[in-house]
mmCIF file of C-alpha atoms in Angstrom:
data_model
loop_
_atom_site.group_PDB
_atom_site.id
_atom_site.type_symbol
_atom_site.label_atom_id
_atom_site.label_comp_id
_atom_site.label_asym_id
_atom_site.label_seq_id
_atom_site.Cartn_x
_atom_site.Cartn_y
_atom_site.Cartn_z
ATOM 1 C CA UNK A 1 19.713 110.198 62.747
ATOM 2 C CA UNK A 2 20.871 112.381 59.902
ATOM 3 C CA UNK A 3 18.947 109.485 57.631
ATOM 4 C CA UNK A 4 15.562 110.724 59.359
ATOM 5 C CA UNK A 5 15.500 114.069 58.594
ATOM 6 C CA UNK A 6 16.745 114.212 55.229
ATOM 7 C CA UNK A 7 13.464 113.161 52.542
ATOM 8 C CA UNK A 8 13.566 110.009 50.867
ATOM 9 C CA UNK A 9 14.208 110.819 47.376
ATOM 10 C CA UNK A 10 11.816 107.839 45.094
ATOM 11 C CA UNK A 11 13.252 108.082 41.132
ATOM 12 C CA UNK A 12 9.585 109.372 40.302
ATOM 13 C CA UNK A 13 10.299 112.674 42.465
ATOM 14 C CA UNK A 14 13.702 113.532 40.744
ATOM 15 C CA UNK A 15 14.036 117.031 39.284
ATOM 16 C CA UNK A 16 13.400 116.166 35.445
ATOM 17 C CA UNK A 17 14.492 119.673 33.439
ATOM 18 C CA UNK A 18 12.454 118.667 30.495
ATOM 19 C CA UNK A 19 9.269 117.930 32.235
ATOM 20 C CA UNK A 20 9.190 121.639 34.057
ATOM 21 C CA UNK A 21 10.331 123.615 31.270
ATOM 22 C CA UNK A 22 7.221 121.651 29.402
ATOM 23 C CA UNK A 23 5.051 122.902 32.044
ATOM 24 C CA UNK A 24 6.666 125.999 32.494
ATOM 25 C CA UNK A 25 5.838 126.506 28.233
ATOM 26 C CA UNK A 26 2.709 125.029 28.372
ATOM 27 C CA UNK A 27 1.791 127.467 31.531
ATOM 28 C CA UNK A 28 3.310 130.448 29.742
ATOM 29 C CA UNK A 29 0.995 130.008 26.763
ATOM 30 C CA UNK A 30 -1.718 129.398 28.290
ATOM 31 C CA UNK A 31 -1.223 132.818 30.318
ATOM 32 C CA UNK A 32 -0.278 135.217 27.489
ATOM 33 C CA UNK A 33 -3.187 133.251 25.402
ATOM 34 C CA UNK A 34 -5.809 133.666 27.190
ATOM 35 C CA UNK A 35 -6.170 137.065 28.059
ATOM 36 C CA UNK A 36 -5.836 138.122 24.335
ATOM 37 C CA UNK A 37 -8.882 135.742 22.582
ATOM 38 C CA UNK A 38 -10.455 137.468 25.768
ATOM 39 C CA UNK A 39 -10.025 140.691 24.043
ATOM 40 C CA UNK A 40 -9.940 140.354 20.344
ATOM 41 C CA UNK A 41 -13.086 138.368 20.697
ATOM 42 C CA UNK A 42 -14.653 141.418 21.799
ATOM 43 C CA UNK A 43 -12.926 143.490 19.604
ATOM 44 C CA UNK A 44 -13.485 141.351 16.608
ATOM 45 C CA UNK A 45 -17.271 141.605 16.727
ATOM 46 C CA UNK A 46 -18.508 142.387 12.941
ATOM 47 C CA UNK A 47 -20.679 145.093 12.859
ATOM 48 C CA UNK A 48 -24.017 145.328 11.738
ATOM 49 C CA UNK A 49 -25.354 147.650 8.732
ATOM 50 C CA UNK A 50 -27.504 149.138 11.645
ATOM 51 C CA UNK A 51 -24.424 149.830 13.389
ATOM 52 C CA UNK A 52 -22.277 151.639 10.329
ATOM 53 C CA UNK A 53 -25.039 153.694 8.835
ATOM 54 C CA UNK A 54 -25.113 154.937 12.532
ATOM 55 C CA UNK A 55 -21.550 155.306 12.577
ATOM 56 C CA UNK A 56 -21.826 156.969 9.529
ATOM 57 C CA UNK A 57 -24.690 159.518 10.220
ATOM 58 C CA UNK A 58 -22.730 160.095 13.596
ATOM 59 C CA UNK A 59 -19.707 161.610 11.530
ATOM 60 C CA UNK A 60 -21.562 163.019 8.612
ATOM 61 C CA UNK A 61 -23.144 165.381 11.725
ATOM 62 C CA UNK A 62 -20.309 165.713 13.753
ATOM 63 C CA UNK A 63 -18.344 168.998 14.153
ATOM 64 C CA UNK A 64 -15.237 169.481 11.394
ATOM 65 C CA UNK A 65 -13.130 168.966 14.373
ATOM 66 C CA UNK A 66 -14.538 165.656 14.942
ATOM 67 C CA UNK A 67 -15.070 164.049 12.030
ATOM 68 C CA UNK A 68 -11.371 163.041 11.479
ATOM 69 C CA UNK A 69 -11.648 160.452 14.457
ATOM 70 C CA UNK A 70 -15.051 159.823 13.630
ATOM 71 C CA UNK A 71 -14.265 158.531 10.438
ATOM 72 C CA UNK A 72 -11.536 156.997 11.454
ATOM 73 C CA UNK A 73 -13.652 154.658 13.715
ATOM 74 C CA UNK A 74 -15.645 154.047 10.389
ATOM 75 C CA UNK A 75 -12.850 153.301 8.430
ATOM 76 C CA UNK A 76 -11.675 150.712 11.292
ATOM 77 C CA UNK A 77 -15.292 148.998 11.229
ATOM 78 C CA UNK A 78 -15.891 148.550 7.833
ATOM 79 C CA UNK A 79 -12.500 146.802 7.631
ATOM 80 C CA UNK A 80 -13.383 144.404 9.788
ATOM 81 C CA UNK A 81 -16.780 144.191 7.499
ATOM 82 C CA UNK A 82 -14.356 143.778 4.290
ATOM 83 C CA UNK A 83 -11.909 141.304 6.222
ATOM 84 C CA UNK A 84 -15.161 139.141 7.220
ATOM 85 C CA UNK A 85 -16.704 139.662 3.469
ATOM 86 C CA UNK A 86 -13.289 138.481 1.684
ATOM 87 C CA UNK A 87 -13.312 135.290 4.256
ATOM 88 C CA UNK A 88 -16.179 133.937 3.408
ATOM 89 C CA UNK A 89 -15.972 134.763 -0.564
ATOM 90 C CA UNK A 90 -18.088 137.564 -0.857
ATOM 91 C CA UNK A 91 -15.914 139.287 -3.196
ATOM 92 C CA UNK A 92 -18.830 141.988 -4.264
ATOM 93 C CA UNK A 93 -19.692 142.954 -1.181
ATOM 94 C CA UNK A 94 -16.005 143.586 -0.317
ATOM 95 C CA UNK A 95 -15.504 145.415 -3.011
ATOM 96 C CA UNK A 96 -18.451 147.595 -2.458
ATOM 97 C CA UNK A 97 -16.825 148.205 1.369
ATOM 98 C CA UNK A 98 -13.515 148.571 -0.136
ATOM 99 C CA UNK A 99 -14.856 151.439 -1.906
ATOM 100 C CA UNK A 100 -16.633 153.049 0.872
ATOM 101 C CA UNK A 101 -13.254 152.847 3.148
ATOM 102 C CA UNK A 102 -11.763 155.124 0.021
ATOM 103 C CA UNK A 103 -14.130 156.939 0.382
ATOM 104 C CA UNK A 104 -13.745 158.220 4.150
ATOM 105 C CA UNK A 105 -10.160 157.817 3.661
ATOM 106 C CA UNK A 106 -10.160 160.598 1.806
ATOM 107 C CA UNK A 107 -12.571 162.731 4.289
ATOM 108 C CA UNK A 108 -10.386 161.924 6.759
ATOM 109 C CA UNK A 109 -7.744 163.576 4.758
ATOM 110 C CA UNK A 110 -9.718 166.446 4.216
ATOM 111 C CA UNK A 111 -10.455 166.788 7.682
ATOM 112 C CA UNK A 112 -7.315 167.232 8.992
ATOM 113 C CA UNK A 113 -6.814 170.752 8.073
ATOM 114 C CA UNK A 114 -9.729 171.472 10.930
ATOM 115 C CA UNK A 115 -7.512 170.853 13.812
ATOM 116 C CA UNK A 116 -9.256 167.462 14.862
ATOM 117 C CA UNK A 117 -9.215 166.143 18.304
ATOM 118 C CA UNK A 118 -8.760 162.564 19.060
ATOM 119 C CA UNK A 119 -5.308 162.838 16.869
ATOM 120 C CA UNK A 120 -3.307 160.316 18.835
ATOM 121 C CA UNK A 121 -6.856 157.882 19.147
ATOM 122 C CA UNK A 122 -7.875 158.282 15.155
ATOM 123 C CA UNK A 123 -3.856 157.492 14.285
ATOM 124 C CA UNK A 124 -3.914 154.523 16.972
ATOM 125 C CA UNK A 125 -7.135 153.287 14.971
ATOM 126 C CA UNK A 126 -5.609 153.948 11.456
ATOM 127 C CA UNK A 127 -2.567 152.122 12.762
ATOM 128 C CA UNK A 128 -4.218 148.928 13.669
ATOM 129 C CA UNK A 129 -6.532 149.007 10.335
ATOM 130 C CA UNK A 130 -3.823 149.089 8.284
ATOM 131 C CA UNK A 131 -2.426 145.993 10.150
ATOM 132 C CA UNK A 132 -6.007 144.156 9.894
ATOM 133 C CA UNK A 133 -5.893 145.111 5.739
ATOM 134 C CA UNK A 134 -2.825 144.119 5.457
ATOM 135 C CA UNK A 135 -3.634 140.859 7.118
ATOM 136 C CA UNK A 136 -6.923 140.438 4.813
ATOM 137 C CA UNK A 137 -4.572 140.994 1.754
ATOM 138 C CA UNK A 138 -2.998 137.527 2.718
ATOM 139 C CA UNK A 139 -6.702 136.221 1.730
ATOM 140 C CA UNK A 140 -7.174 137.743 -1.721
ATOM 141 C CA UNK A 141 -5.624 137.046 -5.105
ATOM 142 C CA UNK A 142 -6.611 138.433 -8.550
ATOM 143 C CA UNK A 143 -8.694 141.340 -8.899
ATOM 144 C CA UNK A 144 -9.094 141.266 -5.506
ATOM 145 C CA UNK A 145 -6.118 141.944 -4.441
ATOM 146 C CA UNK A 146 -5.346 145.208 -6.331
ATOM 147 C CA UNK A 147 -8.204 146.765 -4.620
ATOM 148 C CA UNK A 148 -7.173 145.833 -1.387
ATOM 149 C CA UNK A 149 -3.923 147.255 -2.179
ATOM 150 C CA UNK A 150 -5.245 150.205 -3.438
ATOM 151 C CA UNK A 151 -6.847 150.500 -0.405
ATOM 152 C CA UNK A 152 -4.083 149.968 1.694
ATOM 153 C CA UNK A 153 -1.705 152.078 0.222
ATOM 154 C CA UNK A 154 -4.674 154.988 0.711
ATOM 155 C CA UNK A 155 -4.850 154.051 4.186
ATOM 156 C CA UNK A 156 -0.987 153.523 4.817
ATOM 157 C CA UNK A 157 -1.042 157.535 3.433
ATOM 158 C CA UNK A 158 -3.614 158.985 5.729
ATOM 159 C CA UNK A 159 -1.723 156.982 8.401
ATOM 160 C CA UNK A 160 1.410 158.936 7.907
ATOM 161 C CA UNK A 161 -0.260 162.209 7.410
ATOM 162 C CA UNK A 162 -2.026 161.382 10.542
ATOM 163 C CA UNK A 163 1.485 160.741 12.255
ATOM 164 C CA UNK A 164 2.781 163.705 11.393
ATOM 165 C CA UNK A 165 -0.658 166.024 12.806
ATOM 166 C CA UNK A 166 -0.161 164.152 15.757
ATOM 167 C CA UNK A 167 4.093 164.794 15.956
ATOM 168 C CA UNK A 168 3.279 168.474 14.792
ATOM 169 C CA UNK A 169 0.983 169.059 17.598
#
């Protein structure tokens, strides 16, 4: 009797530790995976000229305290722009977008003094641009490269000084 109610183990039903930690990898990828091309795919969208000289009239117009997260959003675009220019060789135009992002660096530096709002959100941004630059330096060699780390060390600065607002306040 004890025969009947105890299941027949077959050798293809045996517990085989490789197989499920397989699965259990190939399940755990798939989960963490997925979700994140979700995101950066919306994230990674490369803006338009349309959509920076908006961006750009939009902070050029906005209030002192403003502008410092404002332009932080720019600065965050048009690296994506510059990351998407160096990848597919356009070495002019990057440089042209390199210069612009020095450019608002440096009001964003400026603007700082006006007690901007959006602190913790324009140092967030600044945060993850520097990671995307210094990503997009990977890409470059040559002349190239020293402008992207001139940019990037610009950046890295208002980061800190953007830190420090935002540990101050």
């Amino acid at each position: 009797m004890g025969s009947l109610l105890r299941p027949r183990m077959c050798p293809a039903h045996r517990f085989n530790p490789a197989l499920h930690l397989a699965v259990l990898g190939l399940l755990s990828t798939i989960c963490l995976t997925v979700p994140s091309h979700a995101k950066s795919s919306a994230e990674e969208a490369i803006p338009t000229p349309d959509v920076i000289a908006q961006l750009e009239q939009h902070a050029a117009q906005a209030s002192p305290r403003e502008q410092c997260f404002l332009y932080s959003q720019l600065v965050h675009t048009m690296t994506r722009k510059a990351g998407q220019e160096i990848a597919e060789g356009d070495t002019e135009a990057a440089a042209a977008t390199l210069k612009r992002i020095n450019i608002y660096a440096r009001l964003i530096h400026q603007n700082l003094a006006h007690d901007a709002k959006h602190l913790k959100d324009a140092e967030e941004l600044m945060h993850n641009t520097t990671y995307r630059l210094a990503q997009v330096l990977h890409l470059v060699s040559g002349e190239d490269k020293a402008s992207v780390q001139e940019t990037l060390k610009q950046l890295d600065q208002v980061n800190d000084e953007l830190l420090t607002q935002v540990f101050a306040h």
